[in-house]
Coordinates of C-alpha atoms and ligand atoms in Angstrom, one line a residue:
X1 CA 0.0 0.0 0.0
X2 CA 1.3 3.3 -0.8
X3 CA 0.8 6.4 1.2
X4 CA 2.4 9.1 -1.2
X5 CA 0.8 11.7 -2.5
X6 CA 1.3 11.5 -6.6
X7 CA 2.5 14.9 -8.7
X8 CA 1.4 13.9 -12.1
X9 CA 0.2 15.5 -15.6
X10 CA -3.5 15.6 -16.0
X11 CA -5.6 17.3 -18.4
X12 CA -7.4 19.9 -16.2
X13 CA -10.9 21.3 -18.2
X14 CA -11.9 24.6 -16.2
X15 CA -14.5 26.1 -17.9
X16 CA -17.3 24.5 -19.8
X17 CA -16.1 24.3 -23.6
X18 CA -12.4 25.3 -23.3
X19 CA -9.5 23.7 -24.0
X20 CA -8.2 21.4 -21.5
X21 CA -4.4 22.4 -19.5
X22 CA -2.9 20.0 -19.2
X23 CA -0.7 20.6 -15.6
X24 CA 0.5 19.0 -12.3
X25 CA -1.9 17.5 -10.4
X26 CA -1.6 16.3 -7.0
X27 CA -3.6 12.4 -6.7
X28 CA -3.9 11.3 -3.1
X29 CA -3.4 7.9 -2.2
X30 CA -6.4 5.0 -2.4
X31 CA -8.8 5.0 0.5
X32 CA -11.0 1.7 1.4
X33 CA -11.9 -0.5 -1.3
X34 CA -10.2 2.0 -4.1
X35 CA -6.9 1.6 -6.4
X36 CA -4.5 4.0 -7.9
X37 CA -3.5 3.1 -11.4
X38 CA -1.1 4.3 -14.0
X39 CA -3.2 5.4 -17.1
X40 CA -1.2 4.3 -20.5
X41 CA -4.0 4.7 -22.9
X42 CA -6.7 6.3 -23.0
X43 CA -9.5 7.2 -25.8
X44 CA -12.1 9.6 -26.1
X45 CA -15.8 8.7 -25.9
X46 CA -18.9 11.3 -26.8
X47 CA -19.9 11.0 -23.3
X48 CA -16.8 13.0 -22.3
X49 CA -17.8 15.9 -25.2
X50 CA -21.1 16.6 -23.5
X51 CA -20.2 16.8 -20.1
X52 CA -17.5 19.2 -21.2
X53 CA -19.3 20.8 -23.1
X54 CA -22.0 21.3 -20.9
X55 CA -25.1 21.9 -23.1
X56 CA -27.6 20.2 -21.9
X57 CA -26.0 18.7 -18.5
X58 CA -25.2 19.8 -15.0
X59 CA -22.1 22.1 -15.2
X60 CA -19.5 20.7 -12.6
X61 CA -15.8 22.2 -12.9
X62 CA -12.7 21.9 -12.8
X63 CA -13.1 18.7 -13.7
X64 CA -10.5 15.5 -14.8
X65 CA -12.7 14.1 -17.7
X66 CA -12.2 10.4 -19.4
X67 CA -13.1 7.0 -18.7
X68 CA -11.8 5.0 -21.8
X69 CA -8.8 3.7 -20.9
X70 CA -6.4 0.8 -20.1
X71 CA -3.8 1.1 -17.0
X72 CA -1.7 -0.9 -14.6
X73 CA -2.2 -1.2 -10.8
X74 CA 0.3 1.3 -8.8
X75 CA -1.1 0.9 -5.2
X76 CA -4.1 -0.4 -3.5
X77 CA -6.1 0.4 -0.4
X78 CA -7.3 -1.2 2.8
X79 CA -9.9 -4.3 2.2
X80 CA -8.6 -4.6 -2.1
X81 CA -8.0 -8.2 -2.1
X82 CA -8.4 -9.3 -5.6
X83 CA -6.1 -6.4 -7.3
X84 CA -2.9 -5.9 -7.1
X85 CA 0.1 -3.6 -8.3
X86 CA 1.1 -4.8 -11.5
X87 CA -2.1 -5.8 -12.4
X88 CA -3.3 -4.7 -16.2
X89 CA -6.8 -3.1 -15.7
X90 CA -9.3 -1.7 -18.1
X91 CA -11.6 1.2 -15.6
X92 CA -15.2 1.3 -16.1
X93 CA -17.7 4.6 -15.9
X94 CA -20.5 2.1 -14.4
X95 CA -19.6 -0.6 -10.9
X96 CA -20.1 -3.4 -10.1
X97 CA -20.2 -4.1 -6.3
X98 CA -20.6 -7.9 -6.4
X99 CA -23.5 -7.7 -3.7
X100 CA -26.2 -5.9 -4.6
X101 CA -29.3 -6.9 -5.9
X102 CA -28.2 -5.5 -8.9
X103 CA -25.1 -7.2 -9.1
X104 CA -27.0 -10.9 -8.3
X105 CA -29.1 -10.0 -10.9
X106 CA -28.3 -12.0 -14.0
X107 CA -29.9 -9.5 -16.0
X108 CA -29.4 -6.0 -14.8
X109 CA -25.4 -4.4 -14.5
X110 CA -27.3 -1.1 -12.7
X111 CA -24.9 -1.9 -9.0
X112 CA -27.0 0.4 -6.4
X113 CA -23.7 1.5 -5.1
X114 CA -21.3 2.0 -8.0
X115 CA -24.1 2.6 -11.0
X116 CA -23.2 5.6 -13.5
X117 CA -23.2 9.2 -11.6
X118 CA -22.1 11.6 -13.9
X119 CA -23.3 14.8 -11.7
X120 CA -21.4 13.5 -8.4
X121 CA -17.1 14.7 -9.1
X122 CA -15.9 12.8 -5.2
X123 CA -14.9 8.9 -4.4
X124 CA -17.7 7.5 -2.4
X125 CA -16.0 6.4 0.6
X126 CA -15.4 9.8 2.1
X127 CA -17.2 12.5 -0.5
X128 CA -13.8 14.1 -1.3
X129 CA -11.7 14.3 -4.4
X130 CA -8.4 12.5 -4.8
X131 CA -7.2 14.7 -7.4
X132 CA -6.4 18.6 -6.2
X133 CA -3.9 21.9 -7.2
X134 CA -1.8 23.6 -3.9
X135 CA -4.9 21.4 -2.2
X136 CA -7.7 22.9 -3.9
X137 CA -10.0 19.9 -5.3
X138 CA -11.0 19.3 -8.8
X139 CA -13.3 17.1 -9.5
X140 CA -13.6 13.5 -10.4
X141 CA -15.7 12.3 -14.1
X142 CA -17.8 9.0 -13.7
X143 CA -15.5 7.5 -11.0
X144 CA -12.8 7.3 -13.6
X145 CA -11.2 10.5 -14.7
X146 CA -8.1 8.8 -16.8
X147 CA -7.4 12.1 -18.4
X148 CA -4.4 11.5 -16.0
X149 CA -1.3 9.9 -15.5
X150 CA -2.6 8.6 -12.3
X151 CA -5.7 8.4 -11.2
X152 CA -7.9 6.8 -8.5
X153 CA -11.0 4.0 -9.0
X154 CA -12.8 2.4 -7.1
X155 CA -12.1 -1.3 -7.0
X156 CA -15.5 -2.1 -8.1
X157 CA -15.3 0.1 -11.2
X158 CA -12.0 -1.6 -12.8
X159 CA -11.8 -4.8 -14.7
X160 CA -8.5 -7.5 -14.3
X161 CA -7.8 -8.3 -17.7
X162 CA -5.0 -10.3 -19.6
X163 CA -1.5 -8.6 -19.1
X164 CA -1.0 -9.9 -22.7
X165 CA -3.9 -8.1 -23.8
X166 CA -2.4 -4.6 -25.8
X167 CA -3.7 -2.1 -23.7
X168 CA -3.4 0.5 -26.9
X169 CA -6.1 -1.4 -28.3
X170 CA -9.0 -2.9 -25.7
X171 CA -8.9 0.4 -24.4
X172 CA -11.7 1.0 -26.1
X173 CA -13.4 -2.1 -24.8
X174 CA -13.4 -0.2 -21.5
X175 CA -16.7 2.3 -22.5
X176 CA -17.9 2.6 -26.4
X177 CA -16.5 -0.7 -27.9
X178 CA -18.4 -3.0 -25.7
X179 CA -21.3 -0.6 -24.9
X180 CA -22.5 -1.0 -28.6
X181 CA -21.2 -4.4 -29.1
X182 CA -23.9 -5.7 -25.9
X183 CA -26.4 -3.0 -26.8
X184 CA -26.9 -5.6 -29.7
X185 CA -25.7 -8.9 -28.6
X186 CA -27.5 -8.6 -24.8
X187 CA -30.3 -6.3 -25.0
X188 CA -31.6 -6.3 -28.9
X189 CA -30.4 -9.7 -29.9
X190 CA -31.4 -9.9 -33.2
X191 CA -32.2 -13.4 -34.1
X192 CA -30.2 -14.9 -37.3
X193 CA -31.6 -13.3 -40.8
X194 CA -33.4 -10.3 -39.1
X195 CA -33.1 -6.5 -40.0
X196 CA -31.3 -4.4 -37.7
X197 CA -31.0 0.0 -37.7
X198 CA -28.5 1.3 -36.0
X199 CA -29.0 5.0 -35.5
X200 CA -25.6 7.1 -35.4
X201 CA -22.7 5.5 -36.8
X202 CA -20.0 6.7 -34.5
X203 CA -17.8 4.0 -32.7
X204 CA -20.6 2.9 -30.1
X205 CA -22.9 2.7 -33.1
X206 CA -20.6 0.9 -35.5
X207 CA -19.7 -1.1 -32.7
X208 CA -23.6 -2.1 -32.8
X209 CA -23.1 -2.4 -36.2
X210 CA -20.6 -5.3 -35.7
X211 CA -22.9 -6.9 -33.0
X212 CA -25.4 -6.9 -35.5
X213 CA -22.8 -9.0 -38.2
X214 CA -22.0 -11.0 -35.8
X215 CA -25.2 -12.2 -34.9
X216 CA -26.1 -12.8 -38.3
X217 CA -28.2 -10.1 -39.5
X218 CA -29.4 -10.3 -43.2
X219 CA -29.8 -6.5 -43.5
X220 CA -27.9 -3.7 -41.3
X221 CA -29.4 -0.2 -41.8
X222 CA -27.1 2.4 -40.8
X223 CA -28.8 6.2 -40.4
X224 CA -26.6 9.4 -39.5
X225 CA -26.4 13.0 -40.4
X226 CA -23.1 13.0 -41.8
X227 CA -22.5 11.1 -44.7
X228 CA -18.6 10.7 -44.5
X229 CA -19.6 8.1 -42.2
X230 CA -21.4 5.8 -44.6
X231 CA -18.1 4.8 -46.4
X232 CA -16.2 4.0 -43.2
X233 CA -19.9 1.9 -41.7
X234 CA -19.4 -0.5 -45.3
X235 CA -16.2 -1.8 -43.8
X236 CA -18.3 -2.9 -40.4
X237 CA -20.7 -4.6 -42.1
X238 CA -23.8 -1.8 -43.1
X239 CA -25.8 -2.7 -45.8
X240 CA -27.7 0.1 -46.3
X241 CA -27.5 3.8 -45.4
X242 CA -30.2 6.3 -44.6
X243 CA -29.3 9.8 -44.5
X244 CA -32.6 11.8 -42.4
X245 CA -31.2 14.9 -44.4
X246 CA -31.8 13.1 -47.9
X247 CA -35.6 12.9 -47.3
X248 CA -38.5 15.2 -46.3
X249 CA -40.8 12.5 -44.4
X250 CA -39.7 11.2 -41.1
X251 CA -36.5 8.5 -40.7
X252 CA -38.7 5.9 -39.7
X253 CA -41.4 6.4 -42.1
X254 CA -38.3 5.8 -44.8
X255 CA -37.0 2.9 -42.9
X256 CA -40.9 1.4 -42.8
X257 CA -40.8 2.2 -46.5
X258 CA -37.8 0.1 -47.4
X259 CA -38.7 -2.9 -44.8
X260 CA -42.4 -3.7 -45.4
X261 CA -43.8 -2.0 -42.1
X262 CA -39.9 -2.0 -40.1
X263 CA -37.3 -3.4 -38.9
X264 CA -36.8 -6.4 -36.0
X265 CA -34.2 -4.5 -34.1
X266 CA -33.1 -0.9 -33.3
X267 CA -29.9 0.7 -32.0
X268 CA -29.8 4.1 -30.9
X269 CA -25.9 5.7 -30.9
X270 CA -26.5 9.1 -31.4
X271 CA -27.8 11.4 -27.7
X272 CA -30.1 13.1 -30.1
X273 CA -33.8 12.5 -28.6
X274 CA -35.4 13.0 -31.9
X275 CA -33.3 9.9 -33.5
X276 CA -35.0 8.0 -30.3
X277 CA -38.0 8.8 -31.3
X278 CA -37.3 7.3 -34.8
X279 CA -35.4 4.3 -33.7
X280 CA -38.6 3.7 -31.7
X281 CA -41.1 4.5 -34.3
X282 CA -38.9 2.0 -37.1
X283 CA -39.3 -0.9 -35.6
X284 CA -42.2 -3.3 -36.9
X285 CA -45.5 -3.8 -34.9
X286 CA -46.0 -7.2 -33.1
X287 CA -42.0 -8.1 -32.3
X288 CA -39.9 -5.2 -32.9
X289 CA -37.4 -4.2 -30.6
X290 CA -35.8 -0.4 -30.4
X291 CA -32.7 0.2 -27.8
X292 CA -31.8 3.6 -27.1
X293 CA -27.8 3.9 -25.6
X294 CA -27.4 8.0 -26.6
X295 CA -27.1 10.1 -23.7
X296 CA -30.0 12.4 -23.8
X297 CA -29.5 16.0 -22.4
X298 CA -31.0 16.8 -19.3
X299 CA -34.2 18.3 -20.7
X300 CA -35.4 16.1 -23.1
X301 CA -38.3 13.9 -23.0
X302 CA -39.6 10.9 -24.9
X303 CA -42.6 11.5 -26.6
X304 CA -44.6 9.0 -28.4
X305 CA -48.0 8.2 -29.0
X306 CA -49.1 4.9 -26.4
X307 CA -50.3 3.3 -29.7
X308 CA -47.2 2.5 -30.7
X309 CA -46.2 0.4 -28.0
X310 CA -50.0 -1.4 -27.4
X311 CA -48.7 -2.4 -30.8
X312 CA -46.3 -4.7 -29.4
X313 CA -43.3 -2.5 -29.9
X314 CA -40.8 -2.9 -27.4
X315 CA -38.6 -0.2 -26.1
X316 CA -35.2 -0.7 -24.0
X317 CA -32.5 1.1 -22.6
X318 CA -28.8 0.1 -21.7
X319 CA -25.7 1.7 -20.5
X320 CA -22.6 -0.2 -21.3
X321 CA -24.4 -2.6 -23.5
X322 CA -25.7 -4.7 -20.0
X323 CA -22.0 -6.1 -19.4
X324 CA -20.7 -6.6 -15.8
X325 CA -17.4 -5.0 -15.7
X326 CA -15.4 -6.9 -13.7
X327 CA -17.5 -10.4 -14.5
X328 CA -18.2 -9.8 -18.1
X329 CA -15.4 -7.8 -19.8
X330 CA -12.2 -9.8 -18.4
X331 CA -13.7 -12.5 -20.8
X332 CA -14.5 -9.9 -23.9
X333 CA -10.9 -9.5 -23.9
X334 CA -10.1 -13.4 -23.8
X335 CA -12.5 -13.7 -27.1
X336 CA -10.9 -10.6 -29.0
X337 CA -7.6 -12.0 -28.0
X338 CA -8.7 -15.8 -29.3
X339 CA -10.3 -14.2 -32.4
X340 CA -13.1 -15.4 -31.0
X341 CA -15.3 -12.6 -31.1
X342 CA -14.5 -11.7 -35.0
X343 CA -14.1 -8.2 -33.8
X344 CA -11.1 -5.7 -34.9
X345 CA -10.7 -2.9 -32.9
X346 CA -8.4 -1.2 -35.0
X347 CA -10.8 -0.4 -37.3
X348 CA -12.0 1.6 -34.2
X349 CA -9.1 3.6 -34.1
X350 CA -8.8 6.1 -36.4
X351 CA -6.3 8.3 -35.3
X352 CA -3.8 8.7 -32.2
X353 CA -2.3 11.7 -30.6
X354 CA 0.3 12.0 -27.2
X355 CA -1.1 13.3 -24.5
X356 CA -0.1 17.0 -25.1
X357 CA -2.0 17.2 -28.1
X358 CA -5.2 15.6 -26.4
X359 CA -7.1 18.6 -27.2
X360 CA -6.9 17.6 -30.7
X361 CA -9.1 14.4 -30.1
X362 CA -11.7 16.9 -29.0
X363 CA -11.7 18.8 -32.3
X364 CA -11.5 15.6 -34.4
X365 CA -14.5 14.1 -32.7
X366 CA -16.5 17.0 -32.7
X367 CA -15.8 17.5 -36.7
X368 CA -16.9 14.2 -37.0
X369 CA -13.3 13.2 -38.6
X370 CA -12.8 10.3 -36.0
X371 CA -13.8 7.5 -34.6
X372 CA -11.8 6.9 -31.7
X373 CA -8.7 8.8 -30.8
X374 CA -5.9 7.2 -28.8
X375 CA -3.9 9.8 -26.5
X376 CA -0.8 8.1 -25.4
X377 CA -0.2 8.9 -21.7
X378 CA 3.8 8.1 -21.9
X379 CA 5.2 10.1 -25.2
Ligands
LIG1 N1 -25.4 4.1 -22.7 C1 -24.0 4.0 -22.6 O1 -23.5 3.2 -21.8 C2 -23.1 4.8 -23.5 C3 -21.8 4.5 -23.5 C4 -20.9 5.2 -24.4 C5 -21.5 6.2 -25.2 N2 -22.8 6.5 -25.1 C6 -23.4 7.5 -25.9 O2 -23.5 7.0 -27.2 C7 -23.6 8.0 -28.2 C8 -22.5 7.8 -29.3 O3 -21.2 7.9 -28.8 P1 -20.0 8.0 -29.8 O4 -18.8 8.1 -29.0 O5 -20.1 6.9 -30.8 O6 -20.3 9.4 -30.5 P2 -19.9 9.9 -32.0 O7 -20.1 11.4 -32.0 O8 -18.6 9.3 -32.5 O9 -21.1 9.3 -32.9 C9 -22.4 9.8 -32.9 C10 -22.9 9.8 -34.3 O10 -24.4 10.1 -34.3 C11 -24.7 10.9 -35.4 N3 -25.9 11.6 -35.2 C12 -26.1 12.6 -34.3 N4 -27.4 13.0 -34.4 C13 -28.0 12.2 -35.2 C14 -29.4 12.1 -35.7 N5 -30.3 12.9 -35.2 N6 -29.7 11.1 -36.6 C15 -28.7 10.3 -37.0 N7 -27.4 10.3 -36.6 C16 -27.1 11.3 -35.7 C17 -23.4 11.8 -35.6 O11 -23.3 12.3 -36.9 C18 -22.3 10.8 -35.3 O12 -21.8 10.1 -36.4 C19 -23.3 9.3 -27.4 O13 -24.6 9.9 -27.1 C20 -22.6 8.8 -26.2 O14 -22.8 9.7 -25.1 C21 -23.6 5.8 -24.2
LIG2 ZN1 -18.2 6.4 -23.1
LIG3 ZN1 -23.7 -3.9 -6.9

């Protein structure tokens, strides 16, 4: 156990919408049941854009933002027993507790105690940040903050994995890769030879996308705003592409059009409520099955007419496509490192900065030039 405070680079964001500084940052020592890790990748997910941005969600700064990222143990605290320094872990935004009803649940990954909180920035033990400047506090991001060279999780919220796994890589298995990847495969699962949407081809939606292939859909419909993306959502296995901009009658009146009354399955990767709406709205009466995984802003509501589900239409919701962390994800790894899975991540990766530039993964994601940007914690 290690009782030193850390001085480490982190990527401080101040103010809503401005660059982040990157700077020393002091990172106090894991408490009960937490663990202070060594970042060496990290990515950047949507979810991190919004909260930065802060739009249409609780303002709450400064803050240390990220939570897609693979580390290595540095130090644990009292009552860790099954981590240890050394050990290769990949954090996770959402807990899992192991005692909860929750957590006995075979179908639900919503822990009571370590579920997503993205409005609370302090550790749960003691309601205090770890991370602080000449001891003023800044504020944690969904328990995991790896926009850090250190940073401190609670032991609940990381996953063991394979040392030989290349952290560079299932990085991204740590929040959008295997959120869209089980939005399908758990919560949608489309049954061989059915037709799947998948609204919003970023990674968490192409990641559906590949969910979608791998369960053996006959037709994959991919629908998104900006039509560079249609060329890179080919190579994960879209059939077809629907662009809302292309058409002046509603996305899922189009999608009715081309299916004979819907689809059987739909993903929603986008956080815009209006594509909810229409994933809902495009699935077929009597079976169809619509999962939203966007994060809406604050404000928005769902508005539909009760018709539409008396007509056997189901509608379902997932955060981190229903997998435990630390049960489920250990083993995703094992199949993408067996080939199991038939899943390439590097196809996820479309471009990779050191961490001093990490402000340019910002600017490529919000451009919509990138899929998932690596920033390199050590060059
Ligand atoms: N539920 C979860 O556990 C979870 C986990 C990770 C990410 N997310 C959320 O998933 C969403 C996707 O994340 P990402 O990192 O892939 O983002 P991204 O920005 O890379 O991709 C989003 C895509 O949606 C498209 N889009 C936006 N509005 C649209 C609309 N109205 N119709 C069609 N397409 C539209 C964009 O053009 C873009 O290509 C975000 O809302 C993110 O916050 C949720
Ligand atoms: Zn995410
Ligand atoms: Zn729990």
């Amino acid at each position: 156990m290690s009782h030193w405070l850390y001085l480490v680079a982190a990527a401080v964001a101040w103010e809503a919408g401005k660059p982040l500084v990157i700077q020393e940052v002091e990172v106090a020592p894991p408490q009960k049941n937490e663990v202070r890790l060594r970042i060496l990748f990290t990515s950047l997910c949507h979810t991190d854009v919004y909260f930065w941005e802060a739009k249409g969600q609780t303002p709450l700064f400064p803050r240390i933002f990220g939570h897609e990222a693979g580390g290595i143990v540095e130090s644990v605290g009292e009552g860790v027993t099954d981590l240890q320094p050394g050990d290769h872990v990949l954090p996770v935004f959402t807990g899992e507790c192991g005692e909860c009803r929750h957590c006995h649940s075979e179908e639900s990954n919503m822990c009571d105690l370590l579920r997503i909180n993205t409005d609370r920035g302090v550790m749960i033990n003691d309601g205090q940040s770890r991370f602080s400047i000449n001891g003023k506090p800044i504020y944690h991001f969904v328990g995991t903050s790896t926009f850090s060279e250190y940073t401190v999780v609670h032991v609940g919220c990381l996953a063991k994995i394979n040392p030989a796994a290349p952290l560079d890589k299932v990085c991204v298995l740590s929040c959008g890769i295997s959120t869209g990847l089980g939005a399908t495969l758990n919560v949608a699962k489309p049954k061989k030879g059915q037709t799947v949407a998948v609204f919003g081809l970023g990674a968490v939606g192409l990641a559906a996308v590949e969910g979608a292939r791998i369960a053996g859909a006959s037709r994959i419909i991919g629908v998104d705003l900006n039509p560079v993306r249609f060329a890179e959502a080919k190579k994960f296995g879209c059939t077809e592409f629907v662009n809302p901009k292309d058409y002046d009658k509603p996305v899922q009146q189009v999608i009715a059009d081309m299916t004979d009354g819907g689809v059987d399955r739909s993903v929603e990767c986008t956080g815009s409520i209006q594509a909810m709406i229409s994933a809902f709205e495009c699935v077929h009466d009597g079976w169809g099955v619509a999962v939203l995984v966007g994060v809406p802003n604050k404000d928005d509501a769902f508005k539909t007419h009760p018709m539409n589900l008396l007509n056997e239409r189901t509608l379902k919701g997932t955060f981190f496509g229903n997998y435990k962390p630390r049960t489920d994800i250990p083993r995703v790894v094992e199949q993408y490192l067996n080939k199991e899975l038939d899943l390439e991540l590097e196809k996820f990766i479309t471009h990779s900065v050191p961490f001093s530039e990490i402000n340019k993964a910002f600017d490529y994601m919000l451009k919509g030039h990138s899929l998932r940007t690596i920033i390199r914690m050590e060059d």
